[in-house]
């Protein structure tokens, strides 16, 4: 989805103080009324933002995302799994696109859904809402989430904000803005959590197709083209699908996001150290990023009565009714190489020169992901790695 804009991205909370709709609760007698907390200031809308929104007006973008059954069914299942928290409640869909998630929420019994999108696809979402006889429940607002007016608090925020390697396109910032401005304390955010992973990979076929192809072209020697081919193929991150067989080690977690508490400043620079041990002898061709998101409900404070009850680890003293109670089942949408493919695929950083690895060889270093100063929707990636007694650095920009 678009940050303040369209559904999906197929190409990248902190509870507020208790507010009533229309103002603060009255102060205790003898105490002066305090001013309501200020709303977050909306960021400026740049020319690049406008170009970004225009890109999401094209129906092909939304067709690709809707045909991603892993993505769309995960959201529908999550909505139905949390139907008790959605039925009769007010929902805000940040970056509604064609309105599919808004319609799912209406089907789940939401009393009202605000569907917001900065792209012109919002005009089509209005038609979808009318076509499904939901005009009395779903209100489509054409504009950035940072600029629209919503005159009430919402109980649920849903958004498909994830970009390539999770954070590309910086749409999560718009979800944070909406959360801090409109979400009621204890409200639901879907998805609730996200994790970004990194692992070294081998992919000889990619090198054969893009680089070694130039050694012999119809009997003509063209090895002189190989340096240029490497620059063109591997300078920027590549979005493609690999399999679990391409992954050389167990992945490491680069970042974990709790959508209930994350702040926009937390996303500006992310740095993580890593240490991998190769599980086989193979050439190291690069590193792969992928992510998963979870659809969990808000964490609720235990009452004194609940706190005194036995935990799952002490079930022998629990009452029969507590033994029968099943834990909440978390729905996970994964883009891992071993899982069913999605339109996000995986994001790969290829090395210009492969490195031969032995089994059990160590690869260690750090990765830094930062928002571009020129265009906040771009990501700067700096990957430092040490193996075979030598340090290397790979710098790239996710545009």
Coordinates of C-alpha atoms in Angstrom, one line a residue:
X1 CA 0.0 0.0 0.0
X2 CA 1.0 3.6 -0.3
X3 CA 2.2 5.7 2.6
X4 CA -0.9 7.8 2.9
X5 CA -1.8 6.3 -0.5
X6 CA -2.5 3.2 -2.4
X7 CA -3.1 -0.4 -1.5
X8 CA 0.0 -2.6 -1.3
X9 CA 3.4 -1.8 -2.5
X10 CA 4.2 -4.5 -4.9
X11 CA 7.3 -2.9 -6.0
X12 CA 8.5 -1.4 -0.2
X13 CA 1.7 1.8 19.0
X14 CA 2.1 3.8 21.3
X15 CA -1.3 4.1 23.1
X16 CA -2.5 7.7 23.2
X17 CA -3.8 9.3 26.4
X18 CA -7.5 8.5 26.9
X19 CA -9.5 10.8 24.7
X20 CA -13.2 10.9 24.1
X21 CA -14.7 11.8 20.8
X22 CA -15.0 15.6 20.9
X23 CA -12.5 16.2 23.7
X24 CA -10.9 15.3 27.0
X25 CA -12.7 13.9 30.0
X26 CA -13.4 16.6 32.6
X27 CA -10.7 17.2 35.2
X28 CA -11.2 16.3 38.8
X29 CA -12.7 19.1 41.0
X30 CA -10.2 21.8 41.9
X31 CA -7.8 20.8 39.1
X32 CA -7.2 22.9 36.1
X33 CA -8.1 21.5 32.7
X34 CA -5.0 20.5 30.6
X35 CA -4.7 21.1 26.9
X36 CA -5.3 18.0 24.7
X37 CA -2.1 16.4 23.4
X38 CA -1.0 17.9 20.0
X39 CA -1.5 15.8 16.9
X40 CA 1.6 14.8 15.0
X41 CA 2.5 17.4 12.3
X42 CA 1.9 16.1 8.8
X43 CA 5.1 15.8 6.7
X44 CA 5.2 17.9 3.5
X45 CA 4.0 16.3 0.3
X46 CA 6.9 16.4 -2.2
X47 CA 7.0 16.1 -6.0
X48 CA 8.3 12.6 -5.5
X49 CA 5.4 11.7 -3.3
X50 CA 3.0 12.9 -6.0
X51 CA 4.8 10.8 -8.6
X52 CA 4.7 7.8 -6.2
X53 CA 0.9 8.2 -5.8
X54 CA 0.4 8.5 -9.5
X55 CA 2.3 5.2 -10.0
X56 CA -0.3 3.5 -7.8
X57 CA -3.2 4.7 -10.0
X58 CA -2.4 2.0 -12.5
X59 CA -4.7 -0.9 -12.2
X60 CA -1.9 -3.4 -13.0
X61 CA -0.2 -2.7 -9.7
X62 CA -3.4 -3.6 -7.8
X63 CA -4.1 -6.6 -10.0
X64 CA -0.7 -8.0 -9.1
X65 CA -1.3 -7.6 -5.4
X66 CA -4.9 -9.0 -5.5
X67 CA -3.6 -12.0 -7.4
X68 CA -1.1 -12.6 -4.7
X69 CA -3.2 -15.2 -2.8
X70 CA -0.8 -15.6 0.1
X71 CA -1.0 -11.8 0.8
X72 CA -4.7 -11.3 0.3
X73 CA -5.9 -14.5 2.0
X74 CA -3.6 -13.8 5.0
X75 CA -5.3 -10.4 5.4
X76 CA -8.8 -11.9 5.0
X77 CA -8.0 -14.7 7.5
X78 CA -6.6 -12.2 10.0
X79 CA -9.7 -10.0 9.7
X80 CA -12.0 -13.0 10.4
X81 CA -9.7 -14.2 13.2
X82 CA -10.2 -10.9 14.9
X83 CA -13.9 -10.5 14.0
X84 CA -14.8 -10.1 17.7
X85 CA -12.5 -6.9 17.8
X86 CA -13.8 -5.6 14.5
X87 CA -17.6 -6.3 14.6
X88 CA -19.5 -3.1 15.6
X89 CA -16.2 -1.1 15.6
X90 CA -14.8 1.8 13.6
X91 CA -12.0 0.8 11.2
X92 CA -9.4 2.9 9.4
X93 CA -7.8 1.4 6.3
X94 CA -4.5 3.3 5.6
X95 CA -3.8 3.0 1.8
X96 CA -7.0 1.3 0.8
X97 CA -6.2 0.9 -2.9
X98 CA -9.2 -0.9 -4.5
X99 CA -10.8 -1.2 -1.1
X100 CA -10.5 -4.9 -0.7
X101 CA -9.4 -4.8 2.9
X102 CA -12.1 -2.3 3.8
X103 CA -14.8 -4.5 2.2
X104 CA -13.4 -7.5 4.2
X105 CA -13.8 -5.5 7.4
X106 CA -17.3 -4.5 6.5
X107 CA -18.2 -8.1 5.8
X108 CA -16.7 -8.9 9.3
X109 CA -19.3 -6.5 10.8
X110 CA -17.5 -3.2 11.2
X111 CA -19.9 -0.4 11.9
X112 CA -17.9 2.1 9.8
X113 CA -14.8 1.9 7.7
X114 CA -12.7 4.9 6.6
X115 CA -10.9 3.9 3.5
X116 CA -8.1 6.4 2.7
X117 CA -5.9 6.6 -0.3
X118 CA -3.9 9.4 -1.9
X119 CA -3.8 7.7 -5.3
X120 CA -6.6 8.2 -7.9
X121 CA -7.4 4.5 -7.4
X122 CA -9.5 5.8 -4.5
X123 CA -12.1 6.8 -7.2
X124 CA -12.3 3.2 -8.2
X125 CA -12.6 2.1 -4.6
X126 CA -15.7 4.3 -4.3
X127 CA -17.2 2.3 -7.2
X128 CA -16.3 -1.0 -5.6
X129 CA -18.0 0.1 -2.4
X130 CA -21.2 1.1 -4.2
X131 CA -21.1 -2.1 -6.2
X132 CA -21.1 -4.1 -3.0
X133 CA -23.9 -2.0 -1.4
X134 CA -21.6 -0.8 1.4
X135 CA -21.9 3.0 0.9
X136 CA -23.6 3.2 4.3
X137 CA -20.6 1.6 6.0
X138 CA -17.5 2.3 4.0
X139 CA -16.4 6.0 3.5
X140 CA -13.7 6.4 0.9
X141 CA -11.4 9.5 1.5
X142 CA -9.2 10.5 -1.4
X143 CA -6.1 12.1 0.0
X144 CA -3.0 11.5 2.1
X145 CA -3.7 10.0 5.5
X146 CA -1.7 12.9 6.9
X147 CA -4.2 15.4 5.3
X148 CA -7.7 13.9 5.6
X149 CA -10.2 14.8 8.3
X150 CA -11.8 12.1 10.4
X151 CA -14.0 13.4 13.1
X152 CA -13.8 10.4 15.5
X153 CA -11.4 7.9 17.0
X154 CA -11.1 4.5 15.4
X155 CA -10.9 1.1 17.1
X156 CA -8.9 -0.7 14.4
X157 CA -6.2 0.3 11.9
X158 CA -5.5 -2.0 9.0
X159 CA -2.9 -1.4 6.3
X160 CA -0.8 -3.3 3.8
X161 CA 2.2 -1.1 4.2
X162 CA 5.0 -3.5 3.6
X163 CA 7.4 -2.7 0.8
X164 CA 10.3 -4.7 -0.7
X165 CA 12.6 -5.8 2.1
X166 CA 9.8 -4.7 4.4
X167 CA 10.7 -1.0 4.7
X168 CA 11.0 0.2 1.1
X169 CA 8.6 3.0 0.3
X170 CA 8.4 4.1 4.0
X171 CA 4.7 3.6 4.3
X172 CA 4.9 2.5 7.9
X173 CA 5.3 6.1 8.8
X174 CA 1.8 6.8 7.6
X175 CA 0.4 4.0 9.8
X176 CA 2.3 5.5 12.8
X177 CA 0.8 8.9 12.0
X178 CA -2.7 7.4 11.9
X179 CA -2.2 5.4 15.1
X180 CA -1.0 8.4 17.1
X181 CA -3.8 10.6 15.8
X182 CA -6.9 8.4 15.8
X183 CA -6.5 5.0 17.4
X184 CA -8.3 4.5 20.7
X185 CA -6.2 3.1 23.6
X186 CA -6.1 -0.7 23.4
X187 CA -7.2 -0.6 19.7
X188 CA -6.2 -3.2 17.2
X189 CA -3.5 -2.8 14.5
X190 CA -3.3 -5.3 11.6
X191 CA -0.6 -6.4 11.0
X192 CA 0.8 -6.0 14.5
X193 CA 4.4 -7.1 14.2
X194 CA 7.0 -7.5 11.5
X195 CA 10.5 -9.1 11.3
X196 CA 13.2 -8.5 8.7
X197 CA 15.7 -11.3 8.0
X198 CA 19.1 -11.5 6.3
X199 CA 21.1 -14.6 5.1
X200 CA 24.0 -15.3 2.7
X201 CA 23.0 -17.0 -0.5
X202 CA 24.5 -18.8 -3.5
X203 CA 23.0 -18.5 -6.9
X204 CA 25.3 -19.7 -9.7
X205 CA 22.5 -19.6 -12.3
X206 CA 22.0 -15.9 -11.8
X207 CA 25.7 -15.3 -12.6
X208 CA 25.6 -17.7 -15.5
X209 CA 22.6 -15.9 -17.0
X210 CA 23.8 -12.3 -16.4
X211 CA 27.6 -12.4 -16.3
X212 CA 29.2 -15.5 -17.7
X213 CA 26.9 -15.4 -20.7
X214 CA 29.3 -12.8 -22.2
X215 CA 32.2 -15.1 -22.4
X216 CA 30.9 -16.6 -25.7
X217 CA 28.1 -15.0 -27.6
X218 CA 27.3 -16.9 -30.8
X219 CA 31.0 -17.9 -31.0
X220 CA 32.1 -14.3 -30.4
X221 CA 34.3 -13.5 -27.4
X222 CA 32.7 -10.7 -25.4
X223 CA 34.3 -11.1 -22.0
X224 CA 35.2 -7.4 -22.2
X225 CA 31.5 -6.8 -21.5
X226 CA 31.5 -8.5 -18.2
X227 CA 32.6 -5.6 -15.9
X228 CA 29.8 -3.5 -17.4
X229 CA 27.3 -6.4 -17.0
X230 CA 28.2 -6.7 -13.3
X231 CA 27.6 -3.0 -12.7
X232 CA 24.3 -3.1 -14.5
X233 CA 23.1 -6.3 -12.9
X234 CA 24.4 -6.0 -9.3
X235 CA 24.8 -2.3 -8.5
X236 CA 21.3 -2.0 -7.1
X237 CA 19.3 -4.6 -5.1
X238 CA 17.5 -7.2 -7.2
X239 CA 14.0 -8.3 -6.4
X240 CA 13.6 -12.0 -7.5
X241 CA 12.5 -15.3 -6.2
X242 CA 15.0 -17.8 -4.8
X243 CA 14.4 -21.1 -3.0
X244 CA 15.5 -22.5 0.3
X245 CA 18.3 -24.4 -1.5
X246 CA 20.0 -21.0 -2.3
X247 CA 20.3 -20.1 1.4
X248 CA 23.7 -21.0 2.9
X249 CA 22.9 -20.5 6.6
X250 CA 20.2 -19.9 9.1
X251 CA 19.0 -16.3 8.8
X252 CA 19.5 -13.6 11.3
X253 CA 17.0 -11.0 12.4
X254 CA 17.9 -7.5 11.2
X255 CA 14.9 -5.7 12.6
X256 CA 11.7 -6.3 14.6
X257 CA 8.8 -3.9 14.5
X258 CA 6.0 -3.7 17.0
X259 CA 3.3 -1.6 15.3
X260 CA 1.7 -0.7 18.6
X261 CA 4.9 1.1 19.9
X262 CA 7.3 1.8 17.0
X263 CA 8.1 5.5 16.4
X264 CA 8.9 7.0 13.0
X265 CA 12.4 7.9 14.3
X266 CA 13.1 4.2 14.9
X267 CA 13.0 3.6 11.2
X268 CA 15.4 6.3 10.0
X269 CA 18.5 4.1 10.7
X270 CA 18.6 0.4 11.5
X271 CA 21.9 -1.4 12.2
X272 CA 22.4 -5.0 13.1
X273 CA 25.5 -7.2 13.5
X274 CA 25.5 -10.7 12.3
X275 CA 27.6 -13.9 12.3
X276 CA 26.8 -16.7 10.0
X277 CA 28.3 -20.2 9.7
X278 CA 28.1 -21.7 6.2
X279 CA 26.3 -25.0 6.1
X280 CA 27.9 -26.2 2.9
X281 CA 30.8 -25.6 0.6
X282 CA 29.6 -23.2 -2.2
X283 CA 30.3 -19.8 -3.7
X284 CA 28.9 -16.9 -1.8
X285 CA 27.1 -14.8 -4.4
X286 CA 25.3 -12.3 -2.1
X287 CA 22.8 -11.7 0.7
X288 CA 19.1 -12.0 0.7
X289 CA 16.5 -10.1 2.7
X290 CA 12.9 -11.2 3.4
X291 CA 10.3 -10.6 6.0
X292 CA 7.2 -11.8 7.8
X293 CA 4.4 -10.0 9.5
X294 CA 2.1 -11.2 12.3
X295 CA -1.6 -10.4 13.0
X296 CA -1.8 -10.3 16.7
X297 CA -4.3 -8.5 19.0
X298 CA -3.3 -5.7 21.4
X299 CA -1.6 -6.7 24.6
X300 CA -4.0 -6.2 27.4
X301 CA -3.1 -5.4 31.0
X302 CA -3.9 -8.2 33.4
X303 CA -6.3 -7.5 36.2
X304 CA -5.3 -8.5 39.8
X305 CA -7.6 -11.5 39.5
X306 CA -6.0 -12.6 36.2
X307 CA -2.5 -12.1 37.6
X308 CA -3.2 -14.4 40.5
X309 CA -4.4 -17.2 38.3
X310 CA -1.9 -19.9 37.3
X311 CA 0.2 -19.6 34.1
X312 CA 0.4 -22.2 31.4
X313 CA 3.5 -23.5 33.1
X314 CA 1.5 -24.4 36.2
X315 CA -1.5 -26.1 34.6
X316 CA -1.8 -28.8 37.2
X317 CA -3.3 -26.2 39.6
X318 CA -5.5 -24.6 37.0
X319 CA -9.3 -24.9 37.0
X320 CA -10.9 -27.2 34.4
X321 CA -12.2 -24.2 32.5
X322 CA -8.8 -22.7 32.2
X323 CA -7.4 -26.0 30.9
X324 CA -9.9 -25.9 28.0
X325 CA -9.1 -22.4 27.0
X326 CA -7.0 -22.3 23.8
X327 CA -4.3 -19.7 23.2
X328 CA -4.8 -17.2 20.4
X329 CA -3.5 -18.5 17.0
X330 CA -1.3 -16.0 15.3
X331 CA -1.6 -15.6 11.5
X332 CA 1.7 -15.1 9.8
X333 CA 2.3 -13.8 6.3
X334 CA 5.8 -14.9 5.3
X335 CA 8.0 -14.0 2.3
X336 CA 10.7 -16.5 3.2
X337 CA 12.4 -18.5 0.3
X338 CA 11.0 -21.8 1.6
X339 CA 7.4 -20.5 1.8
X340 CA 4.9 -20.0 -1.0
X341 CA 6.1 -17.1 -3.3
X342 CA 4.5 -13.7 -3.0
X343 CA 4.7 -10.5 -5.1
X344 CA 7.4 -9.2 -2.7
X345 CA 9.7 -12.2 -3.6
X346 CA 13.1 -11.7 -1.9
X347 CA 15.5 -8.7 -2.1
X348 CA 19.0 -9.7 -3.1
X349 CA 22.3 -7.9 -2.8
X350 CA 24.7 -9.6 -5.2
X351 CA 28.5 -9.3 -4.9
X352 CA 30.5 -8.2 -7.9
X353 CA 32.9 -11.1 -7.3
X354 CA 31.7 -14.4 -5.7
X355 CA 33.7 -15.7 -2.7
X356 CA 34.4 -19.4 -2.3
X357 CA 33.1 -20.7 1.0
X358 CA 34.1 -23.9 2.8
X359 CA 31.6 -25.8 5.0
X360 CA 31.5 -24.2 8.5
X361 CA 33.3 -21.1 7.3
X362 CA 32.3 -17.9 9.3
X363 CA 30.9 -14.8 7.7
X364 CA 30.4 -11.9 10.0
X365 CA 29.8 -8.2 9.8
X366 CA 27.0 -5.7 10.0
X367 CA 24.2 -4.2 7.9
X368 CA 22.9 -0.6 8.1
X369 CA 19.6 0.4 6.5
X370 CA 18.7 4.0 6.4
X371 CA 16.1 6.3 4.8
X372 CA 17.6 8.3 1.9
X373 CA 18.0 12.0 2.7
X374 CA 17.0 12.9 -0.9
X375 CA 13.9 10.7 -1.1
X376 CA 12.6 9.2 2.2
X377 CA 11.0 6.3 0.3
X378 CA 14.4 5.1 -0.9
X379 CA 16.6 2.9 1.3
X380 CA 20.4 3.2 1.6
X381 CA 21.9 -0.2 2.4
X382 CA 25.5 -0.7 3.7
X383 CA 26.6 -4.3 4.1
X384 CA 30.0 -5.0 5.7
X385 CA 31.2 -8.6 5.8
X386 CA 34.4 -10.4 6.8
X387 CA 35.3 -13.8 5.7
X388 CA 38.6 -15.6 4.8
X389 CA 40.7 -12.9 6.6
X390 CA 39.4 -10.1 4.5
X391 CA 36.9 -7.3 4.9
X392 CA 34.4 -6.3 2.2
X393 CA 31.8 -3.6 1.9
X394 CA 28.7 -3.5 -0.4
X395 CA 26.8 -0.2 -0.7
X396 CA 23.5 0.0 -2.6
X397 CA 20.3 2.0 -2.9
X398 CA 16.8 0.6 -3.0
X399 CA 15.0 3.0 -5.3

